[in-house]
Coordinates of C-alpha atoms in Angstrom, one line a residue:
M12 CA 0.0 0.0 0.0
A13 CA 3.0 2.3 0.5
P14 CA 3.4 3.5 -3.1
L15 CA -0.3 4.2 -3.3
I16 CA -0.1 6.4 -0.2
K17 CA 2.8 8.3 -1.8
E18 CA 0.9 8.7 -5.0
I19 CA -2.2 10.0 -3.2
E20 CA 0.1 12.5 -1.4
K21 CA 1.2 13.9 -4.8
N22 CA -2.5 14.7 -5.5
S23 CA -3.2 16.6 -2.2
D24 CA -5.1 19.3 -4.1
T25 CA -7.9 16.8 -4.7
L26 CA -7.3 13.9 -2.3
E27 CA -6.5 13.6 1.4
S28 CA -5.0 10.4 2.7
I29 CA -5.5 9.3 6.3
V30 CA -3.2 6.4 7.1
C31 CA -4.2 3.8 9.7
V32 CA -1.9 0.9 10.6
T33 CA -2.7 -2.0 12.9
A34 CA 1.0 -2.9 13.8
Q35 CA 0.0 -6.6 13.8
H36 CA 3.7 -7.2 13.0
R37 CA 5.4 -4.2 14.7
E38 CA 9.0 -4.9 13.6
I39 CA 8.1 -5.5 10.0
L40 CA 5.8 -2.5 9.8
D41 CA 8.1 0.1 11.2
Q42 CA 11.0 -0.4 8.8
V43 CA 8.6 -0.1 5.8
L44 CA 7.1 3.1 7.1
E45 CA 10.7 4.5 7.4
L46 CA 11.7 3.2 4.0
F47 CA 8.8 5.1 2.3
S48 CA 8.8 8.0 4.7
I49 CA 5.2 7.4 5.8
K50 CA 3.9 8.7 9.1
P51 CA 0.6 7.0 10.1
D52 CA -2.2 9.2 11.4
Y53 CA -3.5 6.3 13.5
D54 CA -1.5 3.4 14.9
L55 CA -3.7 0.7 16.5
N56 CA -0.7 -1.1 18.0
I57 CA -2.7 -4.4 18.3
M58 CA 0.3 -6.8 18.5
K59 CA 0.1 -9.1 21.4
K60 CA 2.0 -12.3 22.4
N61 CA 0.2 -15.4 21.1
Q62 CA -2.3 -13.3 19.2
N63 CA -4.8 -15.3 17.2
L64 CA -7.4 -14.7 14.5
W65 CA -10.2 -13.9 17.0
S66 CA -8.2 -11.3 18.8
I67 CA -6.9 -9.7 15.6
T68 CA -10.4 -9.5 14.1
T69 CA -12.1 -8.0 17.1
E70 CA -9.3 -5.6 17.9
V71 CA -9.3 -4.2 14.3
L72 CA -13.1 -4.1 14.1
N73 CA -13.5 -2.2 17.4
K74 CA -10.6 0.2 17.0
T75 CA -11.3 1.1 13.4
K76 CA -14.9 1.9 14.4
E77 CA -13.6 4.8 16.5
I78 CA -11.3 6.1 13.8
I79 CA -14.0 5.9 11.1
E80 CA -16.4 7.8 13.3
K81 CA -13.8 10.4 14.1
S82 CA -12.4 11.0 10.6
S83 CA -15.6 10.4 8.5
P84 CA -13.7 9.3 5.3
D85 CA -15.4 9.3 1.9
I86 CA -13.8 5.9 1.1
V87 CA -11.8 3.3 3.0
L88 CA -9.0 1.5 1.1
V89 CA -7.9 -2.0 2.2
H90 CA -5.3 -4.2 0.7
G91 CA -5.0 -7.9 -0.1
D92 CA -6.2 -10.8 2.0
T93 CA -5.1 -10.2 5.6
T94 CA -7.4 -10.5 8.5
T95 CA -6.8 -6.8 9.1
S96 CA -8.2 -5.9 5.6
M97 CA -11.2 -8.1 6.1
A98 CA -12.0 -6.6 9.5
A99 CA -11.4 -3.1 8.4
A100 CA -13.7 -3.6 5.4
L101 CA -16.4 -5.0 7.7
S102 CA -16.0 -2.0 10.0
S103 CA -16.4 0.4 7.1
F104 CA -19.4 -1.5 5.8
Y105 CA -21.1 -1.2 9.3
A106 CA -20.5 2.6 9.1
K107 CA -21.9 2.6 5.5
I108 CA -18.6 4.0 4.2
P109 CA -17.7 2.7 0.7
V110 CA -14.7 0.3 0.6
G111 CA -12.0 0.1 -2.1
H112 CA -10.2 -3.2 -2.3
V113 CA -6.7 -3.0 -3.6
E114 CA -5.5 -6.4 -5.1
A115 CA -9.1 -7.6 -5.4
G116 CA -10.2 -10.8 -7.1
L117 CA -7.6 -13.3 -6.1
R118 CA -9.1 -16.8 -5.7
T119 CA -8.4 -20.5 -5.2
F120 CA -12.1 -21.2 -4.7
D121 CA -11.2 -23.4 -1.7
K122 CA -12.2 -21.6 1.5
Y123 CA -9.7 -23.5 3.6
Y124 CA -6.7 -23.0 1.2
P125 CA -5.0 -20.7 1.9
F126 CA -6.4 -20.3 5.4
P127 CA -7.7 -17.8 6.4
E128 CA -6.7 -15.7 3.4
E129 CA -9.2 -17.1 0.9
I130 CA -12.2 -16.2 3.0
N131 CA -10.6 -12.8 4.0
R132 CA -10.4 -11.8 0.3
V133 CA -13.9 -13.1 -0.5
F134 CA -15.4 -11.1 2.4
A135 CA -13.4 -8.0 1.4
D136 CA -14.6 -8.2 -2.1
A137 CA -18.2 -8.8 -1.1
L138 CA -18.0 -5.7 1.2
S139 CA -16.3 -3.4 -1.3
S140 CA -17.8 -0.9 -3.7
Y141 CA -14.6 -0.5 -5.8
H142 CA -12.4 -3.4 -6.9
F143 CA -8.8 -2.6 -8.0
A144 CA -7.9 -5.9 -9.6
P145 CA -4.3 -6.7 -10.7
T146 CA -4.9 -8.9 -13.7
D147 CA -7.5 -10.1 -16.3
K148 CA -7.9 -13.3 -14.3
S149 CA -8.7 -11.5 -11.1
C150 CA -11.3 -9.4 -13.0
E151 CA -12.9 -12.6 -14.3
N152 CA -13.0 -14.0 -10.8
L153 CA -14.9 -11.0 -9.5
L154 CA -17.4 -11.3 -12.3
K155 CA -17.9 -15.0 -11.4
C156 CA -18.6 -13.8 -7.8
G157 CA -21.4 -11.5 -9.0
I158 CA -19.5 -8.2 -8.8
S159 CA -20.8 -5.7 -11.3
K160 CA -18.4 -4.9 -14.2
E161 CA -18.6 -1.2 -13.7
H162 CA -17.2 -1.6 -10.2
I163 CA -14.1 -3.5 -11.4
Y164 CA -10.9 -1.7 -12.5
K165 CA -7.8 -3.5 -13.8
T166 CA -4.8 -1.6 -12.5
G167 CA -1.9 -4.0 -12.0
N168 CA -0.5 -4.7 -8.6
T169 CA 1.0 -2.0 -6.3
V170 CA 3.5 -4.6 -5.0
I171 CA 5.4 -4.1 -8.3
D172 CA 5.4 -0.4 -7.8
A173 CA 6.9 -0.9 -4.4
L174 CA 9.5 -3.3 -5.7
L175 CA 10.7 -1.2 -8.6
Y176 CA 10.9 1.9 -6.4
T177 CA 12.9 0.1 -3.7
I178 CA 15.4 -1.5 -6.1
K179 CA 16.0 1.9 -7.8
N180 CA 16.3 3.9 -4.6
H181 CA 17.5 1.6 -1.8
N182 CA 20.0 -1.0 -3.0
V183 CA 21.3 -2.8 0.1
N184 CA 24.9 -4.2 0.5
L185 CA 24.5 -7.9 1.5
S186 CA 28.1 -8.4 2.6
G187 CA 27.0 -8.8 6.3
F188 CA 25.3 -12.1 5.5
N189 CA 28.6 -13.9 4.7
L190 CA 27.4 -15.3 1.4
D191 CA 29.8 -17.0 -1.0
N192 CA 29.6 -15.1 -4.3
N193 CA 30.9 -18.2 -6.1
L194 CA 27.8 -20.2 -5.1
K195 CA 24.3 -19.9 -6.6
T196 CA 22.0 -18.5 -4.0
I197 CA 18.6 -20.1 -3.4
L198 CA 16.3 -17.8 -1.4
L199 CA 13.7 -19.6 0.7
T200 CA 10.7 -18.1 2.5
S201 CA 7.9 -20.1 4.1
H202 CA 5.5 -18.8 6.8
R203 CA 1.9 -19.6 5.8
R204 CA -0.3 -21.3 8.4
E205 CA -1.2 -24.1 5.9
N206 CA 2.4 -25.2 5.9
F207 CA 2.7 -25.5 9.7
G208 CA 3.6 -29.0 10.9
E209 CA 4.6 -31.7 8.4
P210 CA 4.7 -29.5 5.3
I211 CA 7.5 -27.3 6.7
K212 CA 9.4 -30.3 7.8
E213 CA 9.2 -31.7 4.3
I214 CA 10.4 -28.3 3.0
C215 CA 13.4 -28.4 5.3
N216 CA 14.3 -32.0 4.4
A217 CA 14.2 -31.0 0.7
I218 CA 16.7 -28.3 1.4
L219 CA 19.0 -30.7 3.2
E220 CA 18.9 -33.1 0.2
L221 CA 19.5 -30.3 -2.3
I222 CA 22.5 -29.0 -0.3
N223 CA 23.9 -32.5 -0.1
N224 CA 23.5 -33.1 -3.8
N225 CA 24.7 -29.7 -5.1
K226 CA 28.0 -28.4 -3.8
D227 CA 27.6 -25.2 -5.9
I228 CA 24.5 -23.8 -4.0
Q229 CA 23.8 -22.0 -0.8
V230 CA 20.4 -21.4 0.8
V231 CA 19.3 -18.3 2.6
Y232 CA 16.2 -18.5 4.7
P233 CA 14.8 -15.4 6.6
V234 CA 12.9 -17.3 9.3
H235 CA 9.5 -15.9 10.3
P236 CA 9.2 -15.2 14.1
N237 CA 6.2 -17.5 14.5
P238 CA 7.1 -20.4 16.8
N239 CA 5.4 -22.8 14.4
V240 CA 8.0 -21.9 11.9
Q241 CA 11.0 -21.3 14.1
K242 CA 11.0 -24.6 16.0
P243 CA 11.1 -27.1 13.1
V244 CA 13.3 -24.9 11.0
Y245 CA 16.0 -24.5 13.6
E246 CA 15.8 -28.2 14.7
L247 CA 16.4 -29.4 11.1
L248 CA 18.5 -26.7 9.4
D249 CA 20.5 -24.9 12.1
N250 CA 24.4 -25.1 11.9
K251 CA 24.3 -26.9 8.5
D252 CA 26.9 -26.1 5.9
R253 CA 25.9 -23.6 3.2
I254 CA 22.5 -22.9 4.9
H255 CA 22.0 -19.4 6.3
L256 CA 19.2 -19.0 8.7
I257 CA 18.7 -15.3 9.3
K258 CA 16.2 -13.0 10.9
P259 CA 13.4 -11.5 8.8
L260 CA 14.8 -8.8 6.6
E261 CA 13.8 -5.2 6.1
Y262 CA 12.0 -4.8 2.8
A263 CA 14.9 -3.1 1.0
A264 CA 17.3 -5.8 2.0
F265 CA 14.9 -8.5 1.0
C266 CA 14.5 -6.9 -2.4
S267 CA 18.3 -6.8 -2.8
L268 CA 18.5 -10.5 -1.8
M269 CA 15.8 -11.4 -4.3
K270 CA 17.9 -9.6 -7.0
K271 CA 21.0 -11.6 -6.0
S272 CA 19.2 -15.0 -5.9
H273 CA 19.4 -17.6 -8.6
I274 CA 16.1 -19.4 -7.7
I275 CA 13.4 -18.5 -5.2
L276 CA 11.3 -21.0 -3.2
T277 CA 8.4 -19.4 -1.4
D278 CA 4.8 -19.8 -0.1
S279 CA 4.4 -16.0 -0.2
G280 CA 1.9 -14.4 -2.6
G281 CA 3.8 -11.2 -2.9
V282 CA 7.1 -12.8 -3.8
Q283 CA 5.3 -14.8 -6.6
E284 CA 4.5 -11.4 -8.1
E285 CA 7.7 -9.5 -7.3
A286 CA 10.5 -12.0 -8.3
P287 CA 9.6 -12.3 -12.0
S288 CA 10.1 -8.5 -12.4
L289 CA 13.7 -9.3 -11.4
G290 CA 14.0 -12.3 -13.8
K291 CA 14.0 -14.9 -11.0
P292 CA 12.3 -18.3 -11.4
V293 CA 9.9 -18.9 -8.6
L294 CA 8.9 -22.3 -7.2
V295 CA 5.8 -22.1 -5.0
L296 CA 5.8 -24.2 -1.9
R297 CA 2.0 -24.9 -2.1
D298 CA -0.3 -27.2 -4.0
T299 CA -2.3 -24.4 -5.6
T300 CA -2.0 -20.7 -6.0
E301 CA -4.5 -17.8 -6.4
R302 CA -2.0 -16.3 -8.9
P303 CA -2.5 -18.7 -11.9
E304 CA -1.4 -16.0 -14.3
A305 CA 2.2 -16.5 -13.2
I306 CA 1.9 -20.2 -14.0
E307 CA 0.3 -19.5 -17.4
Y308 CA 3.0 -17.0 -18.2
G309 CA 5.8 -19.4 -17.1
T310 CA 7.3 -17.2 -14.3
V311 CA 6.2 -19.6 -11.6
K312 CA 5.8 -23.3 -11.0
L313 CA 4.0 -25.2 -8.2
A314 CA 6.5 -27.4 -6.3
G315 CA 4.1 -28.4 -3.5
T316 CA 5.3 -29.3 0.0
N317 CA 6.5 -32.9 -0.6
K318 CA 10.3 -33.3 -0.3
D319 CA 10.6 -35.2 -3.6
T320 CA 8.6 -32.8 -5.7
I321 CA 10.5 -29.8 -4.3
T322 CA 13.9 -31.3 -4.9
N323 CA 13.0 -32.5 -8.4
A324 CA 11.7 -29.0 -9.3
V325 CA 14.8 -27.2 -8.0
Q326 CA 17.1 -29.8 -9.6
Q327 CA 15.5 -29.3 -13.0
L328 CA 16.3 -25.6 -12.9
L329 CA 19.8 -26.2 -11.7
D330 CA 20.6 -28.8 -14.3
N331 CA 18.7 -27.4 -17.3
P332 CA 19.9 -24.0 -18.4
R333 CA 17.2 -23.9 -21.1
E334 CA 14.4 -24.4 -18.6
Y335 CA 16.0 -21.8 -16.3
K336 CA 16.3 -19.2 -19.2
K337 CA 12.6 -19.9 -20.2
M338 CA 11.4 -19.0 -16.7
S339 CA 13.7 -16.1 -16.0
E340 CA 12.8 -14.3 -19.3
A341 CA 9.1 -14.8 -19.1
I342 CA 6.9 -11.6 -18.9
N343 CA 5.6 -10.7 -15.5
P344 CA 1.8 -10.5 -15.7
Y345 CA 1.3 -8.5 -12.5
G346 CA 2.2 -5.0 -13.5
D347 CA 4.5 -2.3 -14.9
G348 CA 4.9 -0.2 -11.8
M349 CA 2.0 2.2 -12.6
A350 CA -0.8 0.6 -10.5
S351 CA -0.7 3.3 -7.9
K352 CA -1.1 6.1 -10.4
R353 CA -4.0 4.2 -12.1
I354 CA -5.8 3.8 -8.8
T355 CA -5.2 7.4 -7.8
D356 CA -6.6 8.6 -11.1
I357 CA -9.7 6.5 -10.5
L358 CA -10.2 7.8 -7.0
K359 CA -10.1 11.4 -8.3
N360 CA -13.0 10.6 -10.6
I361 CA -15.4 8.6 -8.4

């Protein structure tokens, strides 16, 4: 959402932005606000130890009620498929304030996969009056769900705006991570709830096999702070040769690490969209994705969460330069870095 906030600020003669953050992930939020020079008007500061979906939902619902009543906005913008976005959209609906959903229309059409994101985005779309969809496919999904065509706008995804801005303006020196520049770097991220338990253990075991079979690679894994991720990852991968377990990175550093990587393994939706803009093949550690455009365009492949399917998918890219070149040169379907300007132009005219 950061590049959209900045674009709205450029149009202060016609638009006023009131920025509200929940701080569900305090340490991740603050560095992004600093990176983009954004000062929130409201900070709900809801982060608590052992927070859960019930507490996040009720906290956001109740606290945004007060802000909406105080600020009386003409429209409330929410982004993506977080529980924050769903609850904020519901709060706005209760106040009869129109909602604009940025990154609308993503679907797997399986309410439990990903959990709870699929239902979050379904609810956000149902509650919204304006749908800013990133791709043709997401527009089609909205039409299938009964959303009126005149309320759907294809804009591209603001995540590409954020990536290109950051790569251009905030290149980070990665020398502090002690990476070997003579090795191919595989970047791994995995944090989704659906991969807790056995799936994340399978992912870790796949990494061990790949490291053992390929002496020319190194793996970098920024490990999410959730204990369901930390425990199995450190039990299986800590103190292993050529495996770097690091703390979650600030956004600019993560962008620089993506740029340096040879292959990216992830269960993150955003990374599926970002990495192709940098020419990096992405293997998705899930059995399905709400971003089928990437598969159709050839920038992404599903690798699942089975050790053998993951190792086979990675090995094919390591051993087959032609396949690697095909994925790395495919066109990114998610945008050209102009989504925020398109959305802002729409907002000025509604």
